[in-house]
PDB file of C-alpha atoms in Angstrom:
ATOM      1  CA  MET C   1      36.444  -6.380 -20.382  1.00 44.00           C
ATOM      2  CA  ILE C   2      39.353  -8.508 -21.276  1.00 44.00           C
ATOM      3  CA  ARG C   3      36.871  -9.541 -24.077  1.00 40.00           C
ATOM      4  CA  ASN C   4      36.271  -6.493 -25.536  1.00 36.00           C
ATOM      5  CA  LEU C   5      40.065  -6.372 -25.485  1.00 33.00           C
ATOM      6  CA  PHE C   6      40.274  -9.552 -27.029  1.00 37.00           C
ATOM      7  CA  PHE C   7      37.969  -8.228 -30.283  1.00 36.00           C
ATOM      8  CA  ILE C   8      39.899  -5.489 -30.757  1.00 38.00           C
ATOM      9  CA  PHE C   9      43.605  -7.180 -31.392  1.00 39.00           C
ATOM     10  CA  ALA C  10      41.630  -9.115 -33.355  1.00 39.00           C
ATOM     11  CA  ILE C  11      40.782  -6.627 -36.086  1.00 41.00           C
ATOM     12  CA  SER C  12      43.950  -4.630 -35.527  1.00 42.00           C
ATOM     13  CA  LEU C  13      45.745  -7.903 -36.133  1.00 40.00           C
ATOM     14  CA  LEU C  14      43.294  -9.300 -38.879  1.00 41.00           C
ATOM     15  CA  CYS C  15      43.194  -5.115 -40.513  1.00 43.00           C
ATOM     16  CA  GLY C  16      47.346  -5.357 -41.109  1.00 44.00           C
ATOM     17  CA  CYS C  17      47.470  -8.969 -42.289  1.00 46.00           C
ATOM     18  CA  SER C  18      44.968  -7.302 -44.759  1.00 46.00           C
ATOM     19  CA  THR C  19      47.264  -4.135 -46.060  1.00 50.00           C
ATOM     20  CA  HIS C  20      49.617  -5.980 -47.858  1.00 62.00           C
ATOM     21  CA  GLU C  21      51.561  -3.203 -49.537  1.00 74.00           C
ATOM     22  CA  PRO C  22      53.323  -4.643 -53.058  1.00 75.00           C
ATOM     23  CA  ILE C  23      57.426  -4.946 -52.785  1.00 81.00           C
ATOM     24  CA  SER C  24      58.058  -2.277 -56.041  1.00 84.00           C
ATOM     25  CA  PHE C  25      61.565  -3.341 -57.543  1.00 86.00           C
ATOM     26  CA  LYS C  26      63.304  -0.837 -60.424  1.00 87.00           C
ATOM     27  CA  PRO C  27      65.258  -3.647 -61.821  1.00 88.00           C
ATOM     28  CA  VAL C  28      66.550  -0.656 -64.536  1.00 88.00           C
ATOM     29  CA  LEU C  29      66.561   3.195 -64.363  1.00 88.00           C
ATOM     30  CA  GLY C  30      63.212   4.703 -65.556  1.00 87.00           C
ATOM     31  CA  VAL C  31      61.589   0.858 -65.011  1.00 90.00           C
ATOM     32  CA  ASP C  32      59.540   0.169 -61.244  1.00 87.00           C
ATOM     33  CA  ILE C  33      57.132  -3.426 -61.655  1.00 85.00           C
ATOM     34  CA  GLU C  34      55.586  -3.515 -58.219  1.00 84.00           C
ATOM     35  CA  LEU C  35      54.933  -7.692 -57.083  1.00 77.00           C
ATOM     36  CA  GLY C  36      51.694  -8.346 -55.410  1.00 69.00           C
ATOM     37  CA  SER C  37      52.141 -11.308 -54.758  1.00 70.00           C
ATOM     38  CA  SER C  38      53.757 -11.879 -51.127  1.00 79.00           C
ATOM     39  CA  PHE C  39      57.213 -13.603 -50.200  1.00 84.00           C
ATOM     40  CA  ASP C  40      59.397 -13.945 -47.648  1.00 86.00           C
ATOM     41  CA  THR C  41      62.832 -14.575 -49.021  1.00 89.00           C
ATOM     42  CA  LEU C  42      65.187 -12.848 -51.137  1.00 90.00           C
ATOM     43  CA  ASP C  43      68.429 -15.271 -52.553  1.00 91.00           C
ATOM     44  CA  PHE C  44      70.666 -12.889 -54.176  1.00 91.00           C
ATOM     45  CA  ALA C  45      73.107 -15.117 -56.726  1.00 86.00           C
ATOM     46  CA  ASP C  46      75.541 -12.509 -58.713  1.00 84.00           C
ATOM     47  CA  ASN C  47      73.474 -10.225 -61.090  1.00 84.00           C
ATOM     48  CA  GLU C  48      70.039 -11.355 -60.409  1.00 91.00           C
ATOM     49  CA  VAL C  49      67.736 -11.329 -57.383  1.00 92.00           C
ATOM     50  CA  LEU C  50      65.317 -14.893 -56.635  1.00 92.00           C
ATOM     51  CA  ILE C  51      62.050 -14.293 -54.768  1.00 91.00           C
ATOM     52  CA  TYR C  52      60.909 -16.907 -53.303  1.00 92.00           C
ATOM     53  CA  LYS C  53      57.812 -17.775 -50.758  1.00 88.00           C
ATOM     54  CA  LYS C  54      58.044 -21.449 -48.056  1.00 90.00           C
ATOM     55  CA  ASN C  55      61.220 -22.261 -50.346  1.00 91.00           C
ATOM     56  CA  LYS C  56      58.894 -21.907 -53.548  1.00 90.00           C
ATOM     57  CA  LEU C  57      60.497 -19.620 -57.195  1.00 91.00           C
ATOM     58  CA  LEU C  58      57.875 -17.007 -57.489  1.00 89.00           C
ATOM     59  CA  GLY C  59      60.201 -14.956 -60.397  1.00 90.00           C
ATOM     60  CA  SER C  60      63.048 -13.525 -60.674  1.00 93.00           C
ATOM     61  CA  ILE C  61      64.562  -9.947 -61.458  1.00 94.00           C
ATOM     62  CA  LYS C  62      67.564  -9.779 -63.413  1.00 94.00           C
ATOM     63  CA  ARG C  63      69.868  -6.818 -64.871  1.00 93.00           C
ATOM     64  CA  VAL C  64      71.518  -7.685 -68.437  1.00 93.00           C
ATOM     65  CA  GLN C  65      74.858  -5.633 -69.180  1.00 92.00           C
ATOM     66  CA  ASN C  66      74.827  -4.267 -72.996  1.00 88.00           C
ATOM     67  CA  THR C  67      78.032  -5.821 -74.650  1.00 88.00           C
ATOM     68  CA  ASP C  68      77.945  -4.102 -77.794  1.00 84.00           C
ATOM     69  CA  GLY C  69      78.770  -1.133 -77.207  1.00 84.00           C
ATOM     70  CA  SER C  70      77.793   0.344 -80.956  1.00 89.00           C
ATOM     71  CA  LEU C  71      74.036  -0.152 -79.506  1.00 92.00           C
ATOM     72  CA  THR C  72      71.651   1.270 -77.036  1.00 94.00           C
ATOM     73  CA  SER C  73      69.830  -1.712 -74.161  1.00 95.00           C
ATOM     74  CA  ILE C  74      65.847  -0.215 -76.511  1.00 95.00           C
ATOM     75  CA  GLN C  75      68.167  -0.966 -79.544  1.00 96.00           C
ATOM     76  CA  ALA C  76      70.071  -4.442 -78.238  1.00 95.00           C
ATOM     77  CA  LEU C  77      66.011  -6.270 -77.302  1.00 95.00           C
ATOM     78  CA  ARG C  78      64.066  -4.341 -80.402  1.00 95.00           C
ATOM     79  CA  ASN C  79      66.809  -7.701 -82.180  1.00 95.00           C
ATOM     80  CA  GLY C  80      66.138  -9.754 -79.235  1.00 94.00           C
ATOM     81  CA  PHE C  81      62.950  -9.873 -79.878  1.00 96.00           C
ATOM     82  CA  LYS C  82      62.757 -10.409 -84.188  1.00 96.00           C
ATOM     83  CA  GLU C  83      65.423 -13.321 -83.089  1.00 95.00           C
ATOM     84  CA  ALA C  84      62.547 -14.245 -79.843  1.00 94.00           C
ATOM     85  CA  GLU C  85      60.852 -14.118 -83.537  1.00 95.00           C
ATOM     86  CA  LYS C  86      62.200 -17.170 -84.654  1.00 94.00           C
ATOM     87  CA  GLY C  87      62.035 -19.667 -81.407  1.00 91.00           C
ATOM     88  CA  THR C  88      58.854 -21.731 -80.359  1.00 91.00           C
ATOM     89  CA  ASN C  89      57.432 -19.185 -77.391  1.00 93.00           C
ATOM     90  CA  LYS C  90      56.093 -16.099 -79.480  1.00 94.00           C
ATOM     91  CA  PRO C  91      57.495 -13.044 -77.946  1.00 97.00           C
ATOM     92  CA  GLU C  92      54.740 -10.570 -77.406  1.00 96.00           C
ATOM     93  CA  PRO C  93      55.286  -6.984 -77.872  1.00 96.00           C
ATOM     94  CA  LEU C  94      53.758  -4.781 -74.364  1.00 94.00           C
ATOM     95  CA  ASN C  95      52.415  -1.674 -73.959  1.00 91.00           C
ATOM     96  CA  VAL C  96      55.175   0.463 -71.688  1.00 90.00           C
ATOM     97  CA  LYS C  97      55.281   4.004 -71.225  1.00 88.00           C
ATOM     98  CA  ASP C  98      57.525   6.458 -73.385  1.00 89.00           C
ATOM     99  CA  GLY C  99      61.352   5.864 -73.436  1.00 92.00           C
ATOM    100  CA  CYS C 100      61.288   2.014 -72.987  1.00 93.00           C
ATOM    101  CA  PHE C 101      60.927  -0.893 -74.640  1.00 95.00           C
ATOM    102  CA  GLY C 102      59.410  -4.686 -73.722  1.00 95.00           C
ATOM    103  CA  PHE C 103      58.191  -7.941 -74.714  1.00 96.00           C
ATOM    104  CA  VAL C 104      57.375 -10.637 -73.096  1.00 96.00           C
ATOM    105  CA  VAL C 105      57.885 -14.072 -74.085  1.00 96.00           C
ATOM    106  CA  HIS C 106      55.563 -17.287 -71.884  1.00 95.00           C
ATOM    107  CA  THR C 107      56.418 -20.614 -71.164  1.00 93.00           C
ATOM    108  CA  ASP C 108      54.303 -22.862 -69.194  1.00 90.00           C
ATOM    109  CA  ASN C 109      54.390 -22.555 -66.418  1.00 92.00           C
ATOM    110  CA  PHE C 110      57.040 -18.621 -66.007  1.00 94.00           C
ATOM    111  CA  SER C 111      56.523 -15.321 -68.384  1.00 95.00           C
ATOM    112  CA  THR C 112      59.524 -13.197 -69.325  1.00 95.00           C
ATOM    113  CA  ILE C 113      59.502  -9.749 -69.216  1.00 95.00           C
ATOM    114  CA  PHE C 114      62.718  -8.030 -70.852  1.00 96.00           C
ATOM    115  CA  ILE C 115      62.197  -4.447 -70.667  1.00 95.00           C
ATOM    116  CA  ALA C 116      65.256  -1.476 -71.111  1.00 95.00           C
ATOM    117  CA  SER C 117      65.040   2.123 -70.706  1.00 94.00           C
ATOM    118  CA  GLU C 118      66.271   5.275 -72.741  1.00 94.00           C
ATOM    119  CA  LYS C 119      67.270   6.474 -69.155  1.00 94.00           C
ATOM    120  CA  GLU C 120      69.874   3.008 -68.896  1.00 93.00           C
ATOM    121  CA  PRO C 121      71.545   2.302 -72.318  1.00 92.00           C
ATOM    122  CA  SER C 122      74.391   0.411 -71.413  1.00 92.00           C
ATOM    123  CA  SER C 123      71.847  -2.804 -69.212  1.00 93.00           C
ATOM    124  CA  TRP C 124      68.243  -3.592 -69.886  1.00 94.00           C
ATOM    125  CA  SER C 125      66.023  -6.140 -67.657  1.00 94.00           C
ATOM    126  CA  GLU C 126      64.710  -9.741 -67.284  1.00 96.00           C
ATOM    127  CA  ILE C 127      62.011 -10.314 -65.008  1.00 94.00           C
ATOM    128  CA  SER C 128      60.161 -13.614 -65.175  1.00 94.00           C
ATOM    129  CA  VAL C 129      57.233 -14.543 -63.054  1.00 91.00           C
ATOM    130  CA  ARG C 130      54.721 -17.149 -62.742  1.00 91.00           C
ATOM    131  CA  LYS C 131      52.235 -17.271 -65.067  1.00 91.00           C
ATOM    132  CA  SER C 132      49.601 -16.587 -62.609  1.00 87.00           C
ATOM    133  CA  ASP C 133      51.481 -13.484 -61.415  1.00 87.00           C
ATOM    134  CA  TYR C 134      52.309 -11.684 -64.485  1.00 88.00           C
ATOM    135  CA  SER C 135      48.807  -9.822 -64.864  1.00 88.00           C
ATOM    136  CA  SER C 136      49.633  -7.517 -61.806  1.00 86.00           C
ATOM    137  CA  VAL C 137      52.989  -7.853 -62.314  1.00 87.00           C
ATOM    138  CA  VAL C 138      52.446  -6.038 -66.475  1.00 87.00           C
ATOM    139  CA  SER C 139      50.145  -3.952 -65.254  1.00 86.00           C
ATOM    140  CA  SER C 140      52.567  -1.959 -62.731  1.00 85.00           C
ATOM    141  CA  LEU C 141      54.722  -1.552 -65.517  1.00 80.00           C
ATOM    142  CA  LYS C 142      55.642   2.415 -64.740  1.00 68.00           C
TER     143      LYS C 142
END
């Protein structure tokens, strides 16, 4: 009897651990991303959320205010894309849903996604994740 109870408890525990659901973040109106990696700490620093696991930085999500009132956030990001093309780490446009514009810049260890939405013309988001997590994060963009 005790053996059966232990077996049921162990199976329940394993099933509970294996069903880790991704956490959804909404960095700007009209944009959702999922972070599939588990984390144990969120550090809120001004307008940025730093994501850690066991004191190791997994990534960050930051909102950036559009300071040029004559441009929408999408127009400002398009200009930023052109400027980033002049740098050493070349940007790549992202295939995002209608009403959004985004691009990514890869460095040695991290990938930073810049994304804006028509639904939020006054700000855009910078989402920086470890390169190993990039493909799952970018595929979750909704």
